[in-house]
PDB file of C-alpha atoms in Angstrom:
ATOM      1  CA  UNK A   1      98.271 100.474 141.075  1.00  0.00           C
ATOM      2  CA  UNK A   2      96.370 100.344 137.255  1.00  0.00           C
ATOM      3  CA  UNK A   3      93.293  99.319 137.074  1.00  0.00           C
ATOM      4  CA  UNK A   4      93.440  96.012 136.047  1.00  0.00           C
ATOM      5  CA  UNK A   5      91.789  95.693 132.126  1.00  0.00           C
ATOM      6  CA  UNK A   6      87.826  94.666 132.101  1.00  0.00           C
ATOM      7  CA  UNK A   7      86.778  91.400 130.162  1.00  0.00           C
ATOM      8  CA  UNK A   8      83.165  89.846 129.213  1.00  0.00           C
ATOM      9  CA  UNK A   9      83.382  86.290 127.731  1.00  0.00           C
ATOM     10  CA  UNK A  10      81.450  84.974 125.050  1.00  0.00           C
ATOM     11  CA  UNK A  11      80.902  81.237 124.030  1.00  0.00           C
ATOM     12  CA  UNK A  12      77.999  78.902 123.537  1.00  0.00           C
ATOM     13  CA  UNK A  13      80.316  76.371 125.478  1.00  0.00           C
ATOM     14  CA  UNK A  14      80.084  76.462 129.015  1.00  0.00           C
ATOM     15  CA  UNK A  15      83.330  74.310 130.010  1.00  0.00           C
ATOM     16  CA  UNK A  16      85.352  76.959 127.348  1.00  0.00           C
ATOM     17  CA  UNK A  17      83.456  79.704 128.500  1.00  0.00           C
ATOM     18  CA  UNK A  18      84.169  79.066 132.163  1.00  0.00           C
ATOM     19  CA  UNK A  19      88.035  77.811 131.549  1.00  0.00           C
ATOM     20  CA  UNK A  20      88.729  81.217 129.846  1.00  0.00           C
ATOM     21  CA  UNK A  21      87.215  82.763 132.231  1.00  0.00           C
ATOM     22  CA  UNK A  22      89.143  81.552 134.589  1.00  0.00           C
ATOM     23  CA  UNK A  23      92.250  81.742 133.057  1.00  0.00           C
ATOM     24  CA  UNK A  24      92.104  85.534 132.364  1.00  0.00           C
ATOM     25  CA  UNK A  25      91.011  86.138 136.039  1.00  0.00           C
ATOM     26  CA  UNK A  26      93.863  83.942 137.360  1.00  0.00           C
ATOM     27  CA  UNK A  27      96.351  86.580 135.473  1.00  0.00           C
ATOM     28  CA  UNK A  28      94.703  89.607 136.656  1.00  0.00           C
ATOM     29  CA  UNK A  29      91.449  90.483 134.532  1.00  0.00           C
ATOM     30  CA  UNK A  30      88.552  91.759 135.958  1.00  0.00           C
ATOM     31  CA  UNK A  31      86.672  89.125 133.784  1.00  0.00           C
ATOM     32  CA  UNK A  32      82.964  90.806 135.012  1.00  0.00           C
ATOM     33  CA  UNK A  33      80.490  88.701 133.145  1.00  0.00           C
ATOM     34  CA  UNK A  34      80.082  85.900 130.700  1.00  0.00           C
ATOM     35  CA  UNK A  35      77.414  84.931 128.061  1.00  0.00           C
ATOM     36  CA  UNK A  36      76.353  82.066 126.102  1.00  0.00           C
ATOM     37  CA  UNK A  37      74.450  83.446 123.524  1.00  0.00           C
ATOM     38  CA  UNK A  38      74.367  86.758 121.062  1.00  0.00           C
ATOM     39  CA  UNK A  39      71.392  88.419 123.081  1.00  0.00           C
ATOM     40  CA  UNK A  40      72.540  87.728 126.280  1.00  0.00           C
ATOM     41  CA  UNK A  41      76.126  89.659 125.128  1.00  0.00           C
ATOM     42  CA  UNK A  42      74.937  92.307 124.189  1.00  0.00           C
ATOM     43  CA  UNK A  43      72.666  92.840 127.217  1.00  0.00           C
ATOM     44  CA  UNK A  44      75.168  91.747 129.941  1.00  0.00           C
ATOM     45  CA  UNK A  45      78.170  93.997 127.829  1.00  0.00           C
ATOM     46  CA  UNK A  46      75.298  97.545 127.703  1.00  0.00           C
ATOM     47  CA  UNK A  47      75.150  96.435 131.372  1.00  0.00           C
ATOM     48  CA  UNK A  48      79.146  96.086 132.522  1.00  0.00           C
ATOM     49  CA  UNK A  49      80.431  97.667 130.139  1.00  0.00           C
ATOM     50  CA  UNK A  50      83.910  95.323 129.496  1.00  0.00           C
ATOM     51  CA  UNK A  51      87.110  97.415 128.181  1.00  0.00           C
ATOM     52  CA  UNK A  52      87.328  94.402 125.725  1.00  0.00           C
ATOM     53  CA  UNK A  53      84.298  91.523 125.027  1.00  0.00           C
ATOM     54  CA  UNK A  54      85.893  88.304 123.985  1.00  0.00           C
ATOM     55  CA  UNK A  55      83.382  87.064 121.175  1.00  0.00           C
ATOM     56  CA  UNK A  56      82.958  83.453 119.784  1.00  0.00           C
ATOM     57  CA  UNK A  57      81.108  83.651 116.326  1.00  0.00           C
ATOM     58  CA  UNK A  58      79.241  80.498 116.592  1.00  0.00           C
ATOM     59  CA  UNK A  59      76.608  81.454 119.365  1.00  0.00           C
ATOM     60  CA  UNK A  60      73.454  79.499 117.724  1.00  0.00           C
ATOM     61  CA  UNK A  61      70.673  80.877 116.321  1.00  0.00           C
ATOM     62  CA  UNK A  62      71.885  84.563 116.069  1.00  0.00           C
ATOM     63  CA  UNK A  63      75.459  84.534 115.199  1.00  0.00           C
ATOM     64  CA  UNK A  64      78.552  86.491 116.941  1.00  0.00           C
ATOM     65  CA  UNK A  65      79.206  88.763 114.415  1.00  0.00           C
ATOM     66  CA  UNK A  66      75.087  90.192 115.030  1.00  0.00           C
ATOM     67  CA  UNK A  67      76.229  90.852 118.599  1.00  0.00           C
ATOM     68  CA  UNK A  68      79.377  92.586 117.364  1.00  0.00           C
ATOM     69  CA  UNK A  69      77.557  94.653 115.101  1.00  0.00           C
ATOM     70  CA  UNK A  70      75.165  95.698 118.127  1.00  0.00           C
ATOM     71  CA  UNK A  71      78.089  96.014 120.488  1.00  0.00           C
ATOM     72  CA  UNK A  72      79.891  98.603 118.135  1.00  0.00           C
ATOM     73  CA  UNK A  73      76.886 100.761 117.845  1.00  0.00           C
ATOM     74  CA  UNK A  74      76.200 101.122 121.015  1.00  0.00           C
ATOM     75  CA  UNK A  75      79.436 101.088 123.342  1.00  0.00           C
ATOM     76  CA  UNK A  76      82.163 103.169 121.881  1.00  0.00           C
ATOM     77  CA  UNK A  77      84.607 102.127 124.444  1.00  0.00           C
ATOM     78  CA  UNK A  78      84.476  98.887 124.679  1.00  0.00           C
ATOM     79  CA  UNK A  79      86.425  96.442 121.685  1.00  0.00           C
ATOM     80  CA  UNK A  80      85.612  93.208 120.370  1.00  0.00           C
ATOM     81  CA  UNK A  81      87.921  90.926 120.001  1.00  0.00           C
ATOM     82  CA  UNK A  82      86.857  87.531 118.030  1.00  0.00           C
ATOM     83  CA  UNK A  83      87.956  84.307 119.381  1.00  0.00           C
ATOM     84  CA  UNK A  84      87.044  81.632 117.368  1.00  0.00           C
ATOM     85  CA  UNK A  85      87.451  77.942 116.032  1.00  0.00           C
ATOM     86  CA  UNK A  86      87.338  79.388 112.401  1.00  0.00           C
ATOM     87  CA  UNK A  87      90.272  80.858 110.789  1.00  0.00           C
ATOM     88  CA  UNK A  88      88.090  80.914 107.244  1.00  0.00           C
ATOM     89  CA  UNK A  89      88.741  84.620 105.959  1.00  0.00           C
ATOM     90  CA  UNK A  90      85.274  84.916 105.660  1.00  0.00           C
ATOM     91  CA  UNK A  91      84.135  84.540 108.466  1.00  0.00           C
ATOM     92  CA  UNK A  92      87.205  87.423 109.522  1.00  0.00           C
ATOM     93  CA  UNK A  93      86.276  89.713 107.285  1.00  0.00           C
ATOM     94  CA  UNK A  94      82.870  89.756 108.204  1.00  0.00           C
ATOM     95  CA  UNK A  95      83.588  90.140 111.399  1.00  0.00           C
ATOM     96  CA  UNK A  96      85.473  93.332 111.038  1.00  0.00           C
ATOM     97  CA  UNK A  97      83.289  94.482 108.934  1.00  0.00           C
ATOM     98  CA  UNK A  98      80.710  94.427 111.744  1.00  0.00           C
ATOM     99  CA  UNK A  99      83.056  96.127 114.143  1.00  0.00           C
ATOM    100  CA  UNK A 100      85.658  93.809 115.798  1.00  0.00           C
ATOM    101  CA  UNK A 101      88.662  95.510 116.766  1.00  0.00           C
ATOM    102  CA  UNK A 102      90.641  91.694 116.285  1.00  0.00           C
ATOM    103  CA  UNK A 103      90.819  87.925 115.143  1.00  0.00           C
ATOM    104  CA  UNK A 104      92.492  85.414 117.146  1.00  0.00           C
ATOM    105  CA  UNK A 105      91.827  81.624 116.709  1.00  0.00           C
ATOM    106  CA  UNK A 106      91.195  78.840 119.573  1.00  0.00           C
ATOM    107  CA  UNK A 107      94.128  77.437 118.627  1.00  0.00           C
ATOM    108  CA  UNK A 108      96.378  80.562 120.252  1.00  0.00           C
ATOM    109  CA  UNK A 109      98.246  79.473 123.342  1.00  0.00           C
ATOM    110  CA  UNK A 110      97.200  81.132 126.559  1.00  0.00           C
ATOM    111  CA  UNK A 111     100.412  84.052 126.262  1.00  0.00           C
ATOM    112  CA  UNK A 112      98.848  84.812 122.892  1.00  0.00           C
ATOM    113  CA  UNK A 113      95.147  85.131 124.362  1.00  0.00           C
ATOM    114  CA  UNK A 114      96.328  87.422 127.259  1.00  0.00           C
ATOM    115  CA  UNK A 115      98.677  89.715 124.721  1.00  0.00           C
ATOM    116  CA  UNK A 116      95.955  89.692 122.624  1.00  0.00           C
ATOM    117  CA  UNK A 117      93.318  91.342 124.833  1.00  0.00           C
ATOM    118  CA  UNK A 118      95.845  93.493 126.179  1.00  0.00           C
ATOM    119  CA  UNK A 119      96.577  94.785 123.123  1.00  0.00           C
ATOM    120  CA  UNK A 120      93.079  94.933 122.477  1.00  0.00           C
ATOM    121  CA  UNK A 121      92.151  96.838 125.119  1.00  0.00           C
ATOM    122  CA  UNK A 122      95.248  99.550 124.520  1.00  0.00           C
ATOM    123  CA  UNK A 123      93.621 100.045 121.182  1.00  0.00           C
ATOM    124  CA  UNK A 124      95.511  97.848 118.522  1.00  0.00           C
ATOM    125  CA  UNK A 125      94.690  95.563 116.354  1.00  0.00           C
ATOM    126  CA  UNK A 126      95.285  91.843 116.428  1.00  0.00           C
ATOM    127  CA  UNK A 127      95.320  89.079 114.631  1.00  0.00           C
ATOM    128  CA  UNK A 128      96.534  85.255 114.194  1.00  0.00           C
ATOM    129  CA  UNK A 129      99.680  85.134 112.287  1.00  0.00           C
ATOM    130  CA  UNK A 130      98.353  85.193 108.576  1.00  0.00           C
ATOM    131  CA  UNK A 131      94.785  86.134 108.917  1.00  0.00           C
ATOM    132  CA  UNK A 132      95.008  89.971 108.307  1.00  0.00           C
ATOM    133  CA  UNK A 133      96.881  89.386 105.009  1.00  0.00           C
ATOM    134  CA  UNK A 134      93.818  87.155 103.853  1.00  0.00           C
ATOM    135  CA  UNK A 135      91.291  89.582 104.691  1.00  0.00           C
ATOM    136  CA  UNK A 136      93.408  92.859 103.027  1.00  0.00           C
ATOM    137  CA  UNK A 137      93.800  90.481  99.765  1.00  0.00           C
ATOM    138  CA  UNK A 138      89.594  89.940  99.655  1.00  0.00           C
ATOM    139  CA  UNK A 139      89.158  93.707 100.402  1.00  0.00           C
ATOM    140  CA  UNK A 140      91.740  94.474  97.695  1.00  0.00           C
ATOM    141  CA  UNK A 141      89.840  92.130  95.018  1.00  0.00           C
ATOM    142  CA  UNK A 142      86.433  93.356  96.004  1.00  0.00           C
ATOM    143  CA  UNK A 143      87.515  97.039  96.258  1.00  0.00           C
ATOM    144  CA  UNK A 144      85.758  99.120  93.054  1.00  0.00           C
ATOM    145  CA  UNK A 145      87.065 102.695  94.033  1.00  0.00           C
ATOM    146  CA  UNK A 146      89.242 104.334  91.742  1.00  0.00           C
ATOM    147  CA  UNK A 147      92.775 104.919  92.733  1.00  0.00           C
ATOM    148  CA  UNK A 148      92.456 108.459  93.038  1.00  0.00           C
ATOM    149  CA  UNK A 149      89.765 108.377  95.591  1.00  0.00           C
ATOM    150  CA  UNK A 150      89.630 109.846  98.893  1.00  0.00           C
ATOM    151  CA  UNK A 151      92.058 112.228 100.630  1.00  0.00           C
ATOM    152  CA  UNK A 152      95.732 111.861 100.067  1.00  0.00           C
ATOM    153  CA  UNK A 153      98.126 110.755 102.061  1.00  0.00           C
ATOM    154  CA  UNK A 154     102.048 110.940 101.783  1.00  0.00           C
ATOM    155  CA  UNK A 155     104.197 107.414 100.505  1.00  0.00           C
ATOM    156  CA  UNK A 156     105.291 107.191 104.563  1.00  0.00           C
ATOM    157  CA  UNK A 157     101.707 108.068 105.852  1.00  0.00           C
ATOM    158  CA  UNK A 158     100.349 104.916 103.811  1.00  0.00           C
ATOM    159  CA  UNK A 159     103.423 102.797 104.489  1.00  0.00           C
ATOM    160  CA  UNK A 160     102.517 103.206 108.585  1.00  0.00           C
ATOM    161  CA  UNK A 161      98.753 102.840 107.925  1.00  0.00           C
ATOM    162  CA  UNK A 162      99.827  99.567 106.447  1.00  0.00           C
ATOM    163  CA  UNK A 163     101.636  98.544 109.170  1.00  0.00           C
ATOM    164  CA  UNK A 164      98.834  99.645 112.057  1.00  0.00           C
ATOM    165  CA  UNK A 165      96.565  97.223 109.913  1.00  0.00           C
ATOM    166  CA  UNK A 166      98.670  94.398 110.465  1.00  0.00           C
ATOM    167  CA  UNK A 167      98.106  94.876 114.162  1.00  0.00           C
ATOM    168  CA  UNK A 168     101.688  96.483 114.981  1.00  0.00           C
ATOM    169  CA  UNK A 169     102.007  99.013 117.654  1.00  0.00           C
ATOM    170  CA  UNK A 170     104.002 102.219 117.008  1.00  0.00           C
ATOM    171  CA  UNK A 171     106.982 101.057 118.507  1.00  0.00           C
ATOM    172  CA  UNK A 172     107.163  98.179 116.276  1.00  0.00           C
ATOM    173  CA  UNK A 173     106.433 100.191 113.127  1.00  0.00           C
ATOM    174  CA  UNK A 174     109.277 102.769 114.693  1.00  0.00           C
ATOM    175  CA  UNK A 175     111.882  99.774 114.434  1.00  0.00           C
ATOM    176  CA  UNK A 176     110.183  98.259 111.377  1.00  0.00           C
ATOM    177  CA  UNK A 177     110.885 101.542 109.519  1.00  0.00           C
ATOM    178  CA  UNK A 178     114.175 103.071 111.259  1.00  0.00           C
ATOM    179  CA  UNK A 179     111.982 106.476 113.258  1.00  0.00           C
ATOM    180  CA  UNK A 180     111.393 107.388 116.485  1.00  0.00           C
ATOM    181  CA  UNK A 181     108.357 106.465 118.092  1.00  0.00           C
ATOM    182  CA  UNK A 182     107.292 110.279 118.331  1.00  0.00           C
ATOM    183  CA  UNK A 183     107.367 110.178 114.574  1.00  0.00           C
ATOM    184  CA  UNK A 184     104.919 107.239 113.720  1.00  0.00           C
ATOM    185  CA  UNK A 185     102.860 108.807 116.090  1.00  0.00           C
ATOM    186  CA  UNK A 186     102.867 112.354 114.386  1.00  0.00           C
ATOM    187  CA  UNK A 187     102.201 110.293 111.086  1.00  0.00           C
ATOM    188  CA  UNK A 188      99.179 108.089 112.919  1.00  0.00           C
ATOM    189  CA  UNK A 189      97.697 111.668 114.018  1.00  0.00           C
ATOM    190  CA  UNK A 190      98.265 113.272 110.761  1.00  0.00           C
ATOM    191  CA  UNK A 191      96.486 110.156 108.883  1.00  0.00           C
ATOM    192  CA  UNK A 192      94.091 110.380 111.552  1.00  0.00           C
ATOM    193  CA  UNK A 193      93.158 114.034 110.781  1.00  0.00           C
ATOM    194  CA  UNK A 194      93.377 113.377 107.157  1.00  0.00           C
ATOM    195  CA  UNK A 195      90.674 110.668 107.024  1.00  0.00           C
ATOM    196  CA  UNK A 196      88.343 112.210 109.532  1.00  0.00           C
ATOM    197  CA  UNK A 197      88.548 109.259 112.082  1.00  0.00           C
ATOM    198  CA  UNK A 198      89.610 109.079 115.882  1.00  0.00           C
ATOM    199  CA  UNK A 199      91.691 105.842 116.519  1.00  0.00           C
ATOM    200  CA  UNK A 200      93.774 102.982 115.379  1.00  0.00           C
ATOM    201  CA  UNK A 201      90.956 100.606 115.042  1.00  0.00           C
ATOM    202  CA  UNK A 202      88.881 102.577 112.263  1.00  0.00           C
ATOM    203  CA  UNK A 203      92.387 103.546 111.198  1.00  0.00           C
ATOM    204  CA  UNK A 204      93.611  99.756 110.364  1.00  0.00           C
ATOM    205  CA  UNK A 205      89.774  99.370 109.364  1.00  0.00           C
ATOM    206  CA  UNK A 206      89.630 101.975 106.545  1.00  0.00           C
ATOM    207  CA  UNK A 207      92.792 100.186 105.353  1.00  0.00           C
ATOM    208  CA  UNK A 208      91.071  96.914 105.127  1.00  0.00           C
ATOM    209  CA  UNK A 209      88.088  98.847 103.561  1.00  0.00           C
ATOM    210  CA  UNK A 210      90.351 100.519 100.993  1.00  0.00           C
ATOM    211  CA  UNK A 211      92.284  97.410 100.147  1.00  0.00           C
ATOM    212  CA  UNK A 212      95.799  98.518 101.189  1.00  0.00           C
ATOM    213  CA  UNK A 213      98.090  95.191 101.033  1.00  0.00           C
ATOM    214  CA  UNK A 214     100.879  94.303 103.805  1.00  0.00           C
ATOM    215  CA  UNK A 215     103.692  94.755 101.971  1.00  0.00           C
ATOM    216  CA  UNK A 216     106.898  97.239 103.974  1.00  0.00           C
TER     217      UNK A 216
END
């Protein structure tokens, strides 16, 4: 038997809070806390310690993306995945920017919310259908680096790191681009190495930073 994936749920609204809750539970989370406010989160999360904290932004006086912020300093293995009413690319790319591993609006059906954390939890990242093109175009207009920046990677080590910034998995870039999965992956790990970082989060999150679009 696997251990079945650890959620914490966060949401000023108690009826939400408690229906999501329930929902993941009823489908086999071990949903061990909730929390209706930024503090509480990141209190309740240092204590359980989720696999994956499902975070509303809107949390009153101290938003979401605070508690986010918090939550990536201080628990490296547990990932934040926003769920929120908003689907304003502001509000998404701050939220990466803080340290959420994905974006997924209220508005996603229940199979979507239980991929979604699943995914989250195995290390990708996710987001509603649209949502990481807006935030790689604002990165790409803000971005003041020159081109020649930073360490170099090959024309098929950027195409992937494109793709894992869209949120696919390896598989899906495999298929996308005609390899074997063993492939992407030596290209993930090479990238990896390349840009000093450890996993497919900062990975999609340096492309963001660097303003890499979603085109291949």
């Amino acid at each position: 038997m696997t251990t079945p994936i650890s959620v914490m749920v966060v949401d000023d609204h108690p009826m939400w809070r408690d229906g999501v809750a329930r929902d993941l539970t009823e489908r086999g989370f071990d949903v061990r806390a909730t929390a209706g406010d930024a503090a509480a989160a990141v209190r309740i999360a240092t204590a359980v310690r989720p696999d994956v904290v499902l975070m509303d932004l809107n949390l009153g006086s101290v938003s979401g993306v605070e508690a986010i912020r918090q939550l990536s300093a201080t628990l490296a293995g547990t990932r934040v995945l926003v769920l929120s009413a908003s689907g304003e690319h502001a509000d998404v790319l701050e939220a990466v920017k803080a340290g959420a591993s994905g974006y997924l609006v209220k508005s996603a059906s229940a199979a979507e919310l239980v991929d979604a954390v699943r995914r989250t939890a195995a290390g990708d990242t996710v987001f509603t259908a649209g949502l990481a093109g807006l935030v790689l175009g604002e990165y790409r207009r803000m971005a003041a680096e020159p081109e020649d920046s930073g360490p170099r990677l090959s024309e098929r080590e950027t195409e992937v790191l494109r793709l894992v910034a869209k949120g696919l998995t390896a598989r899906q870039i495999a298929d996308r681009l005609f390899l074997s999965h063993r492939t992407v992956e030596n290209h993930v790990q090479s990238t990896l190495r390349k840009l000093q970082l450890h996993n497919r989060v900062e990975l999609a999150r340096y492309a963001i930073e660097h303003g890499l679009d979603t085109e291949g």
